[in-house]
CSV table of C-alpha atoms and ligand atoms in Angstrom, one decimal:
chain,number,residue,atom,x,y,z
G,1,UNK,CA,-0.3,-0.2,-0.4
G,2,UNK,CA,1.0,3.6,-0.9
G,3,UNK,CA,0.8,6.9,0.8
G,4,UNK,CA,2.1,10.2,-0.7
G,5,UNK,CA,4.0,8.3,-2.7
G,6,UNK,CA,5.5,5.8,0.1
G,7,UNK,CA,4.9,2.0,1.1
G,8,UNK,CA,3.6,1.9,3.6
G,9,UNK,CA,2.6,-1.2,6.1
G,10,UNK,CA,-1.5,-2.1,5.7
G,11,UNK,CA,-1.4,-2.6,9.5
G,12,UNK,CA,0.3,0.9,9.9
G,13,UNK,CA,-2.8,2.7,7.5
G,14,UNK,CA,-5.5,3.0,9.6
G,15,UNK,CA,-5.0,6.0,12.4
G,16,UNK,CA,-3.3,7.5,9.5
G,17,UNK,CA,-6.2,7.4,6.5
G,18,UNK,CA,-8.3,8.6,9.4
G,19,UNK,CA,-5.2,11.4,10.2
G,20,UNK,CA,-5.6,11.9,6.3
G,21,UNK,CA,-8.9,12.8,6.3
G,22,UNK,CA,-9.3,14.9,8.6
G,23,UNK,CA,-5.6,16.2,7.8
G,24,UNK,CA,-7.6,17.0,4.2
G,25,UNK,CA,-11.0,18.6,5.3
G,26,UNK,CA,-10.1,21.0,7.0
G,27,UNK,CA,-7.2,21.9,4.2
G,28,UNK,CA,-9.4,21.2,0.8
G,29,UNK,CA,-11.1,24.3,0.7
G,30,UNK,CA,-15.0,24.2,-0.3
G,31,UNK,CA,-14.3,25.1,-3.7
G,32,UNK,CA,-11.4,22.1,-4.0
G,33,UNK,CA,-12.1,17.9,-3.3
G,34,UNK,CA,-9.4,15.3,-2.5
G,35,UNK,CA,-7.8,13.2,-4.1
G,36,UNK,CA,-4.9,11.2,-3.6
G,37,UNK,CA,-4.4,13.2,-0.4
G,38,UNK,CA,-3.9,16.5,-2.9
G,39,UNK,CA,-6.5,19.8,-3.5
G,40,UNK,CA,-7.6,19.7,-6.8
G,41,UNK,CA,-9.1,22.5,-7.8
G,42,UNK,CA,-13.5,21.6,-8.8
G,43,UNK,CA,-14.9,21.6,-12.2
G,44,UNK,CA,-18.2,23.7,-12.3
G,45,UNK,CA,-21.5,22.2,-12.8
G,46,UNK,CA,-22.0,21.1,-15.8
G,47,UNK,CA,-18.5,19.7,-16.0
G,48,UNK,CA,-16.6,17.0,-14.5
G,49,UNK,CA,-13.2,16.7,-14.3
G,50,UNK,CA,-10.6,14.8,-17.2
G,51,UNK,CA,-7.5,15.2,-15.2
G,52,UNK,CA,-6.8,15.4,-11.9
G,53,UNK,CA,-4.7,18.6,-11.1
G,54,UNK,CA,-0.4,17.4,-10.6
G,55,UNK,CA,2.0,19.9,-8.0
G,56,UNK,CA,2.5,22.3,-11.8
G,57,UNK,CA,-1.1,22.5,-13.4
G,58,UNK,CA,-4.8,22.7,-12.0
G,59,UNK,CA,-7.5,20.1,-12.9
G,60,UNK,CA,-8.5,19.7,-16.3
G,61,UNK,CA,-12.8,19.9,-16.8
G,62,UNK,CA,-14.9,18.8,-19.7
G,63,UNK,CA,-18.4,19.3,-20.1
G,64,UNK,CA,-20.6,16.7,-19.6
G,65,UNK,CA,-22.3,14.3,-22.9
G,66,UNK,CA,-25.8,14.1,-23.5
G,67,UNK,CA,-27.8,12.5,-21.0
G,68,UNK,CA,-25.4,13.0,-18.3
G,69,UNK,CA,-25.5,16.3,-15.9
G,70,UNK,CA,-23.5,17.7,-13.0
G,71,UNK,CA,-25.8,19.9,-10.8
G,72,UNK,CA,-23.1,21.4,-8.3
G,73,UNK,CA,-19.2,22.2,-8.6
G,74,UNK,CA,-17.7,18.7,-8.2
G,75,UNK,CA,-14.8,16.4,-8.4
G,76,UNK,CA,-16.1,13.5,-10.6
G,77,UNK,CA,-14.5,11.7,-13.1
G,78,UNK,CA,-18.1,10.9,-14.6
G,79,UNK,CA,-21.2,12.9,-15.4
G,80,UNK,CA,-24.1,11.4,-13.6
G,81,UNK,CA,-27.4,9.9,-15.9
G,82,UNK,CA,-30.2,11.2,-16.7
G,83,UNK,CA,-32.5,10.6,-14.2
G,84,UNK,CA,-35.3,9.2,-17.4
G,85,UNK,CA,-39.6,10.1,-17.1
G,86,UNK,CA,-40.3,6.4,-18.4
G,87,UNK,CA,-44.4,5.5,-19.3
G,88,UNK,CA,-43.9,2.6,-18.1
G,89,UNK,CA,-43.8,4.3,-14.1
G,90,UNK,CA,-46.1,6.4,-15.1
G,91,UNK,CA,-43.9,9.0,-15.9
G,92,UNK,CA,-43.3,12.3,-18.0
G,93,UNK,CA,-41.5,14.7,-18.2
G,94,UNK,CA,-41.8,18.4,-16.5
G,95,UNK,CA,-38.2,19.9,-16.3
G,96,UNK,CA,-36.1,17.9,-19.6
G,97,UNK,CA,-31.9,17.2,-17.8
G,98,UNK,CA,-28.9,19.6,-19.4
G,99,UNK,CA,-25.5,19.8,-18.2
G,100,UNK,CA,-26.9,21.5,-15.5
G,101,UNK,CA,-29.6,19.9,-13.9
G,102,UNK,CA,-31.1,16.2,-13.4
G,103,UNK,CA,-34.7,15.3,-15.5
G,104,UNK,CA,-37.4,16.0,-13.9
G,105,UNK,CA,-40.6,13.7,-13.8
G,106,UNK,CA,-44.1,14.6,-13.3
G,107,UNK,CA,-46.9,11.6,-12.8
G,108,UNK,CA,-49.0,11.3,-16.4
G,109,UNK,CA,-53.0,12.7,-16.3
G,110,UNK,CA,-54.6,10.9,-14.5
G,111,UNK,CA,-51.3,9.0,-12.5
G,112,UNK,CA,-50.4,9.9,-8.8
G,113,UNK,CA,-47.0,10.1,-8.0
G,114,UNK,CA,-46.0,7.3,-5.4
G,115,UNK,CA,-42.5,8.3,-4.2
G,116,UNK,CA,-41.5,11.8,-4.6
G,117,UNK,CA,-38.5,14.1,-3.0
G,118,UNK,CA,-39.3,17.1,-3.1
G,119,UNK,CA,-41.0,17.9,-6.9
G,120,UNK,CA,-39.2,15.5,-8.3
G,121,UNK,CA,-41.5,12.1,-8.7
G,122,UNK,CA,-40.0,8.3,-9.1
G,123,UNK,CA,-42.7,6.6,-9.7
G,124,UNK,CA,-46.6,7.1,-10.4
G,125,UNK,CA,-49.7,4.6,-10.4
G,126,UNK,CA,-53.4,5.5,-11.7
G,127,UNK,CA,-56.0,6.9,-9.8
G,128,UNK,CA,-57.8,3.8,-8.6
G,129,UNK,CA,-61.7,3.5,-9.8
G,130,UNK,CA,-64.1,3.2,-6.8
G,131,UNK,CA,-66.1,-0.1,-6.4
G,132,UNK,CA,-69.6,0.4,-6.9
G,133,UNK,CA,-72.3,1.5,-4.1
G,134,UNK,CA,-68.8,4.0,-3.5
G,135,UNK,CA,-68.6,7.8,-4.4
G,136,UNK,CA,-65.8,9.8,-5.4
G,137,UNK,CA,-64.9,11.4,-2.4
G,138,UNK,CA,-62.4,13.3,-3.5
G,139,UNK,CA,-60.8,13.3,-6.8
G,140,UNK,CA,-57.0,11.8,-7.5
G,141,UNK,CA,-54.1,14.8,-7.7
G,142,UNK,CA,-51.0,14.8,-8.1
G,143,UNK,CA,-49.7,13.8,-5.5
G,144,UNK,CA,-53.2,11.2,-3.8
G,145,UNK,CA,-54.7,9.1,-5.3
G,146,UNK,CA,-58.7,9.4,-4.8
G,147,UNK,CA,-60.4,9.0,-2.0
G,148,UNK,CA,-63.5,7.2,-2.1
G,149,UNK,CA,-66.8,6.5,0.2
G,150,UNK,CA,-69.2,4.5,0.7
G,151,UNK,CA,-73.2,5.3,-0.5
G,152,UNK,CA,-75.1,6.0,2.6
G,153,UNK,CA,-78.4,3.5,2.5
G,154,UNK,CA,-80.9,4.2,0.6
G,155,UNK,CA,-78.6,4.8,-2.4
G,156,UNK,CA,-77.1,2.8,-5.6
G,157,UNK,CA,-73.8,4.0,-8.0
G,158,UNK,CA,-71.8,2.4,-10.4
G,159,UNK,CA,-68.7,3.4,-8.9
G,160,UNK,CA,-69.0,7.6,-9.0
G,161,UNK,CA,-72.5,9.5,-8.0
G,162,UNK,CA,-74.6,7.8,-5.2
G,163,UNK,CA,-78.2,8.4,-6.8
G,164,UNK,CA,-81.3,7.7,-4.5
G,165,UNK,CA,-83.7,4.5,-5.1
G,166,UNK,CA,-86.1,5.6,-7.2
G,167,UNK,CA,-89.3,6.1,-4.3
G,168,UNK,CA,-92.2,4.2,-6.9
G,169,UNK,CA,-96.0,4.2,-4.1
G,170,UNK,CA,-94.3,7.9,-4.1
G,171,UNK,CA,-95.3,8.2,-7.9
G,172,UNK,CA,-98.2,6.2,-7.2
G,173,UNK,CA,-96.6,3.0,-8.8
G,174,UNK,CA,-96.0,0.1,-6.9
G,175,UNK,CA,-92.1,-1.3,-6.7
G,176,UNK,CA,-91.7,-5.0,-8.3
G,177,UNK,CA,-87.4,-5.4,-7.7
G,178,UNK,CA,-85.4,-3.0,-4.4
G,179,UNK,CA,-82.8,-1.2,-5.4
G,180,UNK,CA,-78.7,-2.7,-4.2
G,181,UNK,CA,-76.1,-1.7,-4.1
G,182,UNK,CA,-75.6,-0.9,-7.9
G,183,UNK,CA,-78.9,-1.2,-9.5
G,184,UNK,CA,-81.5,1.1,-8.6
G,185,UNK,CA,-85.6,-0.3,-7.7
G,186,UNK,CA,-87.9,-1.0,-10.4
G,187,UNK,CA,-91.1,0.3,-10.4
G,188,UNK,CA,-94.4,-0.9,-12.1
G,189,UNK,CA,-97.8,1.4,-12.7
G,190,UNK,CA,-99.9,0.9,-9.5
G,191,UNK,CA,-103.3,0.0,-9.8
G,192,UNK,CA,-104.9,1.9,-11.4
G,193,UNK,CA,-103.7,1.6,-14.3
G,194,UNK,CA,-105.9,-0.2,-16.6
G,195,UNK,CA,-107.9,3.9,-16.0
G,196,UNK,CA,-106.1,6.3,-19.3
G,197,UNK,CA,-106.2,3.1,-21.6
G,198,UNK,CA,-110.5,2.4,-20.7
G,199,UNK,CA,-111.2,6.3,-21.4
G,200,UNK,CA,-108.8,6.4,-24.6
G,201,UNK,CA,-110.5,2.8,-25.3
G,202,UNK,CA,-114.2,3.8,-24.6
G,203,UNK,CA,-112.9,6.6,-26.9
G,204,UNK,CA,-112.1,5.5,-29.9
G,205,UNK,CA,-114.9,3.0,-30.0
G,206,UNK,CA,-117.5,5.4,-29.6
G,207,UNK,CA,-115.7,7.4,-32.5
G,208,UNK,CA,-115.7,4.5,-34.6
G,209,UNK,CA,-119.7,3.7,-34.1
G,210,UNK,CA,-120.5,7.5,-34.7
G,211,UNK,CA,-118.8,7.3,-38.1
G,212,UNK,CA,-120.3,4.3,-39.3
G,213,UNK,CA,-123.8,5.5,-38.4
G,214,UNK,CA,-122.8,8.8,-40.4
G,215,UNK,CA,-121.5,6.8,-43.4
G,216,UNK,CA,-124.8,4.2,-43.6
G,217,UNK,CA,-126.9,7.7,-43.5
G,218,UNK,CA,-125.6,9.1,-45.9
G,219,UNK,CA,-125.0,6.1,-48.4
G,220,UNK,CA,-129.2,5.9,-47.4
G,221,UNK,CA,-129.5,9.3,-48.4
G,222,UNK,CA,-127.9,8.9,-51.1
G,223,UNK,CA,-129.9,5.9,-52.5
G,224,UNK,CA,-133.3,7.5,-51.6
G,225,UNK,CA,-132.4,10.4,-53.6
G,226,UNK,CA,-131.0,8.7,-56.8
G,227,UNK,CA,-134.5,6.4,-57.1
G,228,UNK,CA,-136.5,9.6,-56.7
G,229,UNK,CA,-134.8,11.4,-59.8
G,230,UNK,CA,-135.6,8.9,-61.9
G,231,UNK,CA,-139.4,8.8,-61.5
G,232,UNK,CA,-140.1,12.0,-60.6
G,233,UNK,CA,-137.1,14.6,-62.0
G,234,UNK,CA,-137.4,17.6,-60.7
G,235,UNK,CA,-136.9,21.1,-62.9
G,236,UNK,CA,-138.3,18.6,-66.3
G,237,UNK,CA,-137.7,20.6,-69.1
G,238,UNK,CA,-140.9,21.2,-71.5
G,239,UNK,CA,-140.2,23.7,-74.5
G,240,UNK,CA,-143.8,22.5,-75.0
G,241,UNK,CA,-145.3,24.5,-72.6
G,242,UNK,CA,-144.0,28.2,-72.8
G,243,UNK,CA,-146.7,30.1,-74.0
G,244,UNK,CA,-146.2,31.0,-77.8
G,245,UNK,CA,-145.8,34.4,-78.5
G,246,UNK,CA,-148.3,35.3,-81.0
A,301,NAG,C1,-31.2,23.9,-17.3
A,301,NAG,O1,-32.1,24.0,-16.9
A,301,NAG,C2,-32.1,24.4,-15.4
A,301,NAG,C3,-33.4,24.2,-15.1
A,301,NAG,O2,-34.9,23.7,-16.4
A,301,NAG,C4,-32.4,26.1,-16.2
A,301,NAG,O3,-32.5,26.9,-14.5
A,301,NAG,C5,-30.9,26.1,-16.8
A,301,NAG,O4,-30.7,27.4,-16.9
A,301,NAG,C6,-29.7,25.5,-17.6
A,301,NAG,N1,-29.4,25.4,-18.4
A,301,NAG,C7,-28.8,25.5,-19.9
A,301,NAG,C8,-27.8,25.8,-20.3
A,301,NAG,O5,-29.9,25.4,-20.4
A,302,NAG,C1,-65.6,12.7,2.4
A,302,NAG,O1,-64.8,14.0,2.4
A,302,NAG,C2,-65.1,15.0,3.3
A,302,NAG,C3,-64.4,16.3,3.4
A,302,NAG,O2,-64.5,16.2,1.9
A,302,NAG,C4,-64.4,14.0,5.3
A,302,NAG,O3,-65.2,14.9,5.6
A,302,NAG,C5,-65.7,12.8,4.9
A,302,NAG,O4,-64.9,11.8,5.8
A,302,NAG,C6,-64.9,12.0,3.1
A,302,NAG,N1,-65.8,10.4,3.5
A,302,NAG,C7,-65.1,9.9,3.3
A,302,NAG,C8,-65.4,8.3,3.6
A,302,NAG,O5,-63.7,9.5,2.8
């Protein structure tokens, strides 16, 4: 093992290393990093170390390549990979990644964040659907799932809204089937359901009888007239009866 370019027995290194760390943390300032006991100037965010400094030259930095970033001054020899906002994790890009900042993801529409660090979301899940006999008490948000509530007694739902059962009796009808969690009551027309059709039928029959009677009377009259005309024609025109002017 080598420290500061000199060979050291492994067993004697522990206290030395501790001292070294303390020493270096004390010596390297905020804009420097420690590499092998030497303090080198950091690279700016958006860059990384290409070559560590030595006694004669400062740190050599290069900028990060595509899909990699460093968001703070650093002594890294590789930029960090950008987070991928993957639709299979229920995510989409809120802020694209560039050299100096990581991507920021947000839940897809209709999804909420399962795992968030500040504004960063790393996994999202689809909003739950409320079950039949439940209603949506609170719609989901970016950070919270849908909140469902149970429908109160006397109502039913398809999972969105509770609707009260139809009260057949108050409509003058009869309950054929009472309501369930998911379906309304079924009504049938009540005791006097036949009255209206009966009135219509009676009216219909009356109209028919009257019509038929009228038709028969008119026809009979016509036949009578025609026979009358043949035997006793009205206004007979007989020129022979005109008095002659002499
Ligand atoms: C990188 O993105 C951050 C956040 O959107 C923005 O503040 C910054 O200006 C961008 N930098 C570059 C070099 O485009
Ligand atoms: C529905 O939401 C209200 C507030 O919006 C709350 O007081 C109530 O407890 C909720 N009910 C259920 C079943 O979550």
